[in-house]
């Protein structure tokens, strides 16, 4: 019974004073796929590093599989598997050797070891490349090998820090499939972080939206979207404030928020666009752009923070980050 | 327990495998001592040095120094290679595994020493090929000594790596500490006829005792009592190994 992961007032202040995790509270239930969704620098990796005992929290406490991450680090380490955001393979060794060394570090007996290596290689479709040096692998193959390695010792919970960062759409979907399979067939609890809206939405049973080291919302993706309510119309205009003031009183508008763009929450949005133009014209505000959306988790993020999450597909910034990560490896 | 034994084995095996595969590194590591040995050994063939007995050629005098030098270089490198493990991310994989840090340190030390011994042995064999006369017994004693020497320098490398942020520190240590330590010891020249101030530095340098001990064992020439050499070597080895293990146990990925 109980939760697989529990965080109470979890806080991390780095040397130099960066507040990366700010009194976070959340629980992960057994058998679920739990996701952290948040922009760059939100504190996702820092939280994971605390949970896997690589960093000490400044304040608060966390338990993994019932063990305190500070006091029972060894027990925690025995129960978890982790795929780090940055590559953590030995590229001078073969794929099989990387797996074999991992299995030994986790104390798997030799027959289990041999069988399990074949199993996980099969799962991530690397059997025929297993005896090549990892430095000859592509980025996607390395990622798949890391996932295989993370799950081979039957962890109770598998942490995946941005498992599909910088991968092409096809590889990403394949990895989603492995993750689902693991969760369903091996009953593994999965804790993943991502800043891809779609990944959080499609893959996770529950999502925590993270911003500036805080959980700003935590629920099933569908419930989160229900909070936003109906559709969203985003407007840029010559005077957002003035337009917002005048729209608030309209009966068809359920909520208006002023942020980077003006967000108007409503239903039957396609019918409302002419009405917005009409109001704008009456009060002398010029509309520069207008777009309408069915709510996604992105809109949930905007709803709570007033800002866009950005990076919702692999943009140039991210490619640079990926390259940097790879070159170091 | 089982995974701790396995951890030692994995850390050892990984280093040995990487060493065998990286042929260019082996060549790079043994080239310098071999070059010194051949160039100086033959270049100063006819020269006479104050402090070197007339029965011993400069080549014979130099060989133990170069064996120690190759062992120091390669074991120090094995310890400090934790820096690369950190940079390439592999260190995290090791640090989250359910094994004690001390097993990792032991594995690293054994792996680094194995590599160092292989390289030391290559220099030893090369010396014999170049004409240095040694007995099998003294070669065996030399192996025992170099194991201690290797342990101490792996420990030193580990300690240094645990306190450094990135790989840039490596060339600093190499150029400002290790190279001078080789030249300010008795590896290249005898202690006789050296200004007092220099002598102080040489006596404060552990490499001096390491070279002196190996030289006494191999060719029977020495400048310090063998017992003092052994005492210093043991002391330094214990100190660096413990410091290395302690600092490594504190370091974060
Ligand atoms: N070692 C460190 N020292 C100081 N500050 C750090 C360190 N690591 C991260 N930070 C800071 O902590 C904050 C959170 O970083 P973190 O890596 O946890 O974010 P993230 O959500 O994982 O972002 P991303 O999506 O880019 O991976 C950032 O402001 C970052 O600059
Ligand atoms: Mg991150």
mmCIF file of C-alpha atoms in Angstrom, chain B residues 5-183:
data_model
loop_
_atom_site.group_PDB
_atom_site.id
_atom_site.type_symbol
_atom_site.label_atom_id
_atom_site.label_comp_id
_atom_site.label_asym_id
_atom_site.label_seq_id
_atom_site.Cartn_x
_atom_site.Cartn_y
_atom_site.Cartn_z
ATOM 1 C CA UNK B 5 31.945 -7.933 -5.549
ATOM 2 C CA UNK B 6 30.430 -7.517 -8.992
ATOM 3 C CA UNK B 7 30.994 -3.763 -8.835
ATOM 4 C CA UNK B 8 34.700 -4.252 -8.195
ATOM 5 C CA UNK B 9 34.856 -6.699 -11.066
ATOM 6 C CA UNK B 10 32.904 -4.417 -13.412
ATOM 7 C CA UNK B 11 35.061 -1.390 -12.661
ATOM 8 C CA UNK B 12 38.190 -3.453 -13.176
ATOM 9 C CA UNK B 13 36.989 -5.153 -16.343
ATOM 10 C CA UNK B 14 35.744 -1.931 -17.870
ATOM 11 C CA UNK B 15 39.118 -0.263 -17.472
ATOM 12 C CA UNK B 16 41.068 -3.208 -18.797
ATOM 13 C CA UNK B 17 38.744 -3.548 -21.794
ATOM 14 C CA UNK B 18 38.948 0.119 -22.628
ATOM 15 C CA UNK B 19 42.722 -0.061 -22.289
ATOM 16 C CA UNK B 20 43.038 -3.008 -24.639
ATOM 17 C CA UNK B 21 40.785 -1.342 -27.213
ATOM 18 C CA UNK B 22 42.488 2.050 -27.134
ATOM 19 C CA UNK B 23 45.735 1.058 -28.791
ATOM 20 C CA UNK B 24 46.666 4.626 -29.560
ATOM 21 C CA UNK B 25 46.585 5.462 -25.863
ATOM 22 C CA UNK B 26 48.917 2.605 -25.035
ATOM 23 C CA UNK B 27 51.354 3.768 -27.686
ATOM 24 C CA UNK B 28 51.098 7.352 -26.427
ATOM 25 C CA UNK B 29 51.648 6.297 -22.821
ATOM 26 C CA UNK B 30 54.723 4.178 -23.304
ATOM 27 C CA UNK B 31 56.282 6.194 -26.093
ATOM 28 C CA UNK B 32 57.712 8.887 -23.848
ATOM 29 C CA UNK B 33 59.514 6.658 -21.316
ATOM 30 C CA UNK B 34 60.732 4.455 -24.156
ATOM 31 C CA UNK B 35 62.047 7.461 -26.039
ATOM 32 C CA UNK B 36 63.866 8.780 -22.972
ATOM 33 C CA UNK B 37 65.255 5.363 -22.292
ATOM 34 C CA UNK B 38 66.558 4.856 -25.807
ATOM 35 C CA UNK B 39 67.694 8.427 -26.510
ATOM 36 C CA UNK B 40 69.340 9.219 -23.162
ATOM 37 C CA UNK B 41 70.458 5.673 -22.532
ATOM 38 C CA UNK B 42 72.362 5.555 -25.788
ATOM 39 C CA UNK B 43 73.134 9.239 -26.026
ATOM 40 C CA UNK B 44 74.922 9.239 -22.660
ATOM 41 C CA UNK B 45 76.381 5.798 -23.257
ATOM 42 C CA UNK B 46 79.954 6.938 -22.842
ATOM 43 C CA UNK B 47 79.351 9.674 -20.268
ATOM 44 C CA UNK B 48 80.352 9.262 -16.627
ATOM 45 C CA UNK B 49 78.193 10.750 -13.881
ATOM 46 C CA UNK B 50 79.252 11.622 -10.359
ATOM 47 C CA UNK B 51 77.324 9.295 -8.065
ATOM 48 C CA UNK B 52 76.725 6.479 -10.514
ATOM 49 C CA UNK B 53 79.041 3.516 -9.843
ATOM 50 C CA UNK B 54 81.356 2.797 -12.772
ATOM 51 C CA UNK B 55 79.962 -0.743 -13.029
ATOM 52 C CA UNK B 56 76.533 0.664 -13.953
ATOM 53 C CA UNK B 57 75.766 2.278 -17.301
ATOM 54 C CA UNK B 58 73.511 5.320 -17.553
ATOM 55 C CA UNK B 59 70.977 3.168 -19.393
ATOM 56 C CA UNK B 60 70.846 0.836 -16.409
ATOM 57 C CA UNK B 61 70.565 3.789 -14.067
ATOM 58 C CA UNK B 62 67.728 5.287 -16.094
ATOM 59 C CA UNK B 63 65.631 2.134 -16.634
ATOM 60 C CA UNK B 64 64.106 1.980 -13.114
ATOM 61 C CA UNK B 65 63.259 5.683 -13.378
ATOM 62 C CA UNK B 66 61.415 5.149 -16.617
ATOM 63 C CA UNK B 67 59.546 2.118 -15.284
ATOM 64 C CA UNK B 68 58.341 4.193 -12.353
ATOM 65 C CA UNK B 69 57.513 7.076 -14.673
ATOM 66 C CA UNK B 70 55.262 4.972 -16.869
ATOM 67 C CA UNK B 71 53.572 3.473 -13.814
ATOM 68 C CA UNK B 72 53.026 6.909 -12.271
ATOM 69 C CA UNK B 73 51.587 8.331 -15.493
ATOM 70 C CA UNK B 74 49.209 5.532 -16.231
ATOM 71 C CA UNK B 75 47.931 4.965 -12.702
ATOM 72 C CA UNK B 76 47.460 8.676 -12.106
ATOM 73 C CA UNK B 77 45.537 8.802 -15.365
ATOM 74 C CA UNK B 78 43.368 5.859 -14.357
ATOM 75 C CA UNK B 79 42.369 7.641 -11.159
ATOM 76 C CA UNK B 80 41.772 10.994 -12.730
ATOM 77 C CA UNK B 81 39.757 9.429 -15.590
ATOM 78 C CA UNK B 82 36.773 9.788 -13.250
ATOM 79 C CA UNK B 83 36.727 13.319 -14.670
ATOM 80 C CA UNK B 84 35.862 11.927 -18.087
ATOM 81 C CA UNK B 85 33.337 9.551 -16.594
ATOM 82 C CA UNK B 86 31.666 12.559 -15.067
ATOM 83 C CA UNK B 87 31.774 14.577 -18.260
ATOM 84 C CA UNK B 88 30.471 11.720 -20.394
ATOM 85 C CA UNK B 89 27.757 10.989 -17.860
ATOM 86 C CA UNK B 90 28.784 7.436 -17.034
ATOM 87 C CA UNK B 91 29.611 8.391 -13.451
ATOM 88 C CA UNK B 92 25.911 8.968 -12.721
ATOM 89 C CA UNK B 93 25.127 5.436 -13.822
ATOM 90 C CA UNK B 94 27.665 4.121 -11.325
ATOM 91 C CA UNK B 95 26.653 6.438 -8.496
ATOM 92 C CA UNK B 96 22.941 5.505 -8.568
ATOM 93 C CA UNK B 97 23.715 1.792 -8.558
ATOM 94 C CA UNK B 98 23.076 0.014 -5.248
ATOM 95 C CA UNK B 99 26.766 -0.532 -4.505
ATOM 96 C CA UNK B 100 29.038 1.030 -1.934
ATOM 97 C CA UNK B 101 31.347 3.774 -3.108
ATOM 98 C CA UNK B 102 34.281 1.931 -1.613
ATOM 99 C CA UNK B 103 33.706 -0.965 -4.032
ATOM 100 C CA UNK B 104 33.900 1.474 -6.892
ATOM 101 C CA UNK B 105 37.144 2.868 -5.505
ATOM 102 C CA UNK B 106 38.607 -0.610 -5.047
ATOM 103 C CA UNK B 107 37.602 -1.587 -8.592
ATOM 104 C CA UNK B 108 39.083 1.582 -10.023
ATOM 105 C CA UNK B 109 42.307 1.069 -8.078
ATOM 106 C CA UNK B 110 42.707 -2.529 -9.158
ATOM 107 C CA UNK B 111 41.876 -1.667 -12.769
ATOM 108 C CA UNK B 112 44.249 1.283 -12.853
ATOM 109 C CA UNK B 113 47.027 -0.740 -11.245
ATOM 110 C CA UNK B 114 46.590 -3.590 -13.699
ATOM 111 C CA UNK B 115 47.011 -1.212 -16.606
ATOM 112 C CA UNK B 116 49.941 0.514 -14.928
ATOM 113 C CA UNK B 117 51.653 -2.808 -14.291
ATOM 114 C CA UNK B 118 51.252 -3.882 -17.898
ATOM 115 C CA UNK B 119 52.858 -0.653 -19.044
ATOM 116 C CA UNK B 120 55.608 -0.852 -16.449
ATOM 117 C CA UNK B 121 56.290 -4.378 -17.585
ATOM 118 C CA UNK B 122 56.594 -3.287 -21.201
ATOM 119 C CA UNK B 123 59.255 -0.748 -20.192
ATOM 120 C CA UNK B 124 60.991 -3.370 -18.112
ATOM 121 C CA UNK B 125 61.030 -5.779 -21.048
ATOM 122 C CA UNK B 126 62.263 -3.017 -23.334
ATOM 123 C CA UNK B 127 65.075 -2.233 -20.892
ATOM 124 C CA UNK B 128 66.176 -5.846 -20.911
ATOM 125 C CA UNK B 129 66.049 -5.849 -24.689
ATOM 126 C CA UNK B 130 68.233 -2.733 -24.704
ATOM 127 C CA UNK B 131 70.816 -4.502 -22.577
ATOM 128 C CA UNK B 132 69.925 -3.933 -18.916
ATOM 129 C CA UNK B 133 70.804 -7.023 -16.895
ATOM 130 C CA UNK B 134 68.305 -8.053 -14.220
ATOM 131 C CA UNK B 135 67.493 -11.287 -12.411
ATOM 132 C CA UNK B 136 64.050 -12.881 -12.310
ATOM 133 C CA UNK B 137 63.964 -12.422 -8.552
ATOM 134 C CA UNK B 138 64.592 -8.717 -8.727
ATOM 135 C CA UNK B 139 61.945 -8.394 -11.441
ATOM 136 C CA UNK B 140 59.436 -10.061 -9.111
ATOM 137 C CA UNK B 141 60.346 -7.702 -6.263
ATOM 138 C CA UNK B 142 60.016 -4.818 -8.696
ATOM 139 C CA UNK B 143 56.456 -5.908 -9.547
ATOM 140 C CA UNK B 144 55.481 -5.876 -5.866
ATOM 141 C CA UNK B 145 56.900 -2.396 -5.437
ATOM 142 C CA UNK B 146 55.206 -1.013 -8.514
ATOM 143 C CA UNK B 147 51.849 -2.332 -7.277
ATOM 144 C CA UNK B 148 52.226 -0.071 -4.251
ATOM 145 C CA UNK B 149 53.359 2.808 -6.434
ATOM 146 C CA UNK B 150 50.363 2.306 -8.711
ATOM 147 C CA UNK B 151 47.929 2.221 -5.772
ATOM 148 C CA UNK B 152 49.233 5.506 -4.454
ATOM 149 C CA UNK B 153 48.923 7.299 -7.778
ATOM 150 C CA UNK B 154 45.470 5.968 -8.569
ATOM 151 C CA UNK B 155 44.479 7.312 -5.157
ATOM 152 C CA UNK B 156 46.054 10.646 -5.976
ATOM 153 C CA UNK B 157 44.247 10.834 -9.331
ATOM 154 C CA UNK B 158 40.949 9.919 -7.709
ATOM 155 C CA UNK B 159 41.368 12.574 -5.038
ATOM 156 C CA UNK B 160 42.235 15.193 -7.652
ATOM 157 C CA UNK B 161 39.297 14.225 -9.869
ATOM 158 C CA UNK B 162 36.872 14.366 -6.964
ATOM 159 C CA UNK B 163 37.801 17.959 -6.279
ATOM 160 C CA UNK B 164 37.872 19.211 -9.885
ATOM 161 C CA UNK B 165 34.935 20.479 -11.871
ATOM 162 C CA UNK B 166 35.977 19.481 -15.371
ATOM 163 C CA UNK B 167 38.681 17.874 -17.487
ATOM 164 C CA UNK B 168 40.670 21.098 -17.870
ATOM 165 C CA UNK B 169 42.245 20.475 -14.498
ATOM 166 C CA UNK B 170 43.930 17.413 -15.899
ATOM 167 C CA UNK B 171 46.565 19.118 -18.035
ATOM 168 C CA UNK B 172 47.236 21.497 -15.165
ATOM 169 C CA UNK B 173 48.012 18.616 -12.812
ATOM 170 C CA UNK B 174 50.011 16.867 -15.499
ATOM 171 C CA UNK B 175 52.189 19.836 -16.440
ATOM 172 C CA UNK B 176 52.533 21.568 -13.093
ATOM 173 C CA UNK B 177 52.767 18.557 -10.820
ATOM 174 C CA UNK B 178 53.511 15.234 -12.442
ATOM 175 C CA UNK B 179 56.138 16.275 -14.995
ATOM 176 C CA UNK B 180 58.088 18.384 -12.454
ATOM 177 C CA UNK B 181 57.790 15.540 -9.939
ATOM 178 C CA UNK B 182 59.532 13.264 -12.436
ATOM 179 C CA UNK B 183 62.376 15.680 -13.119
#
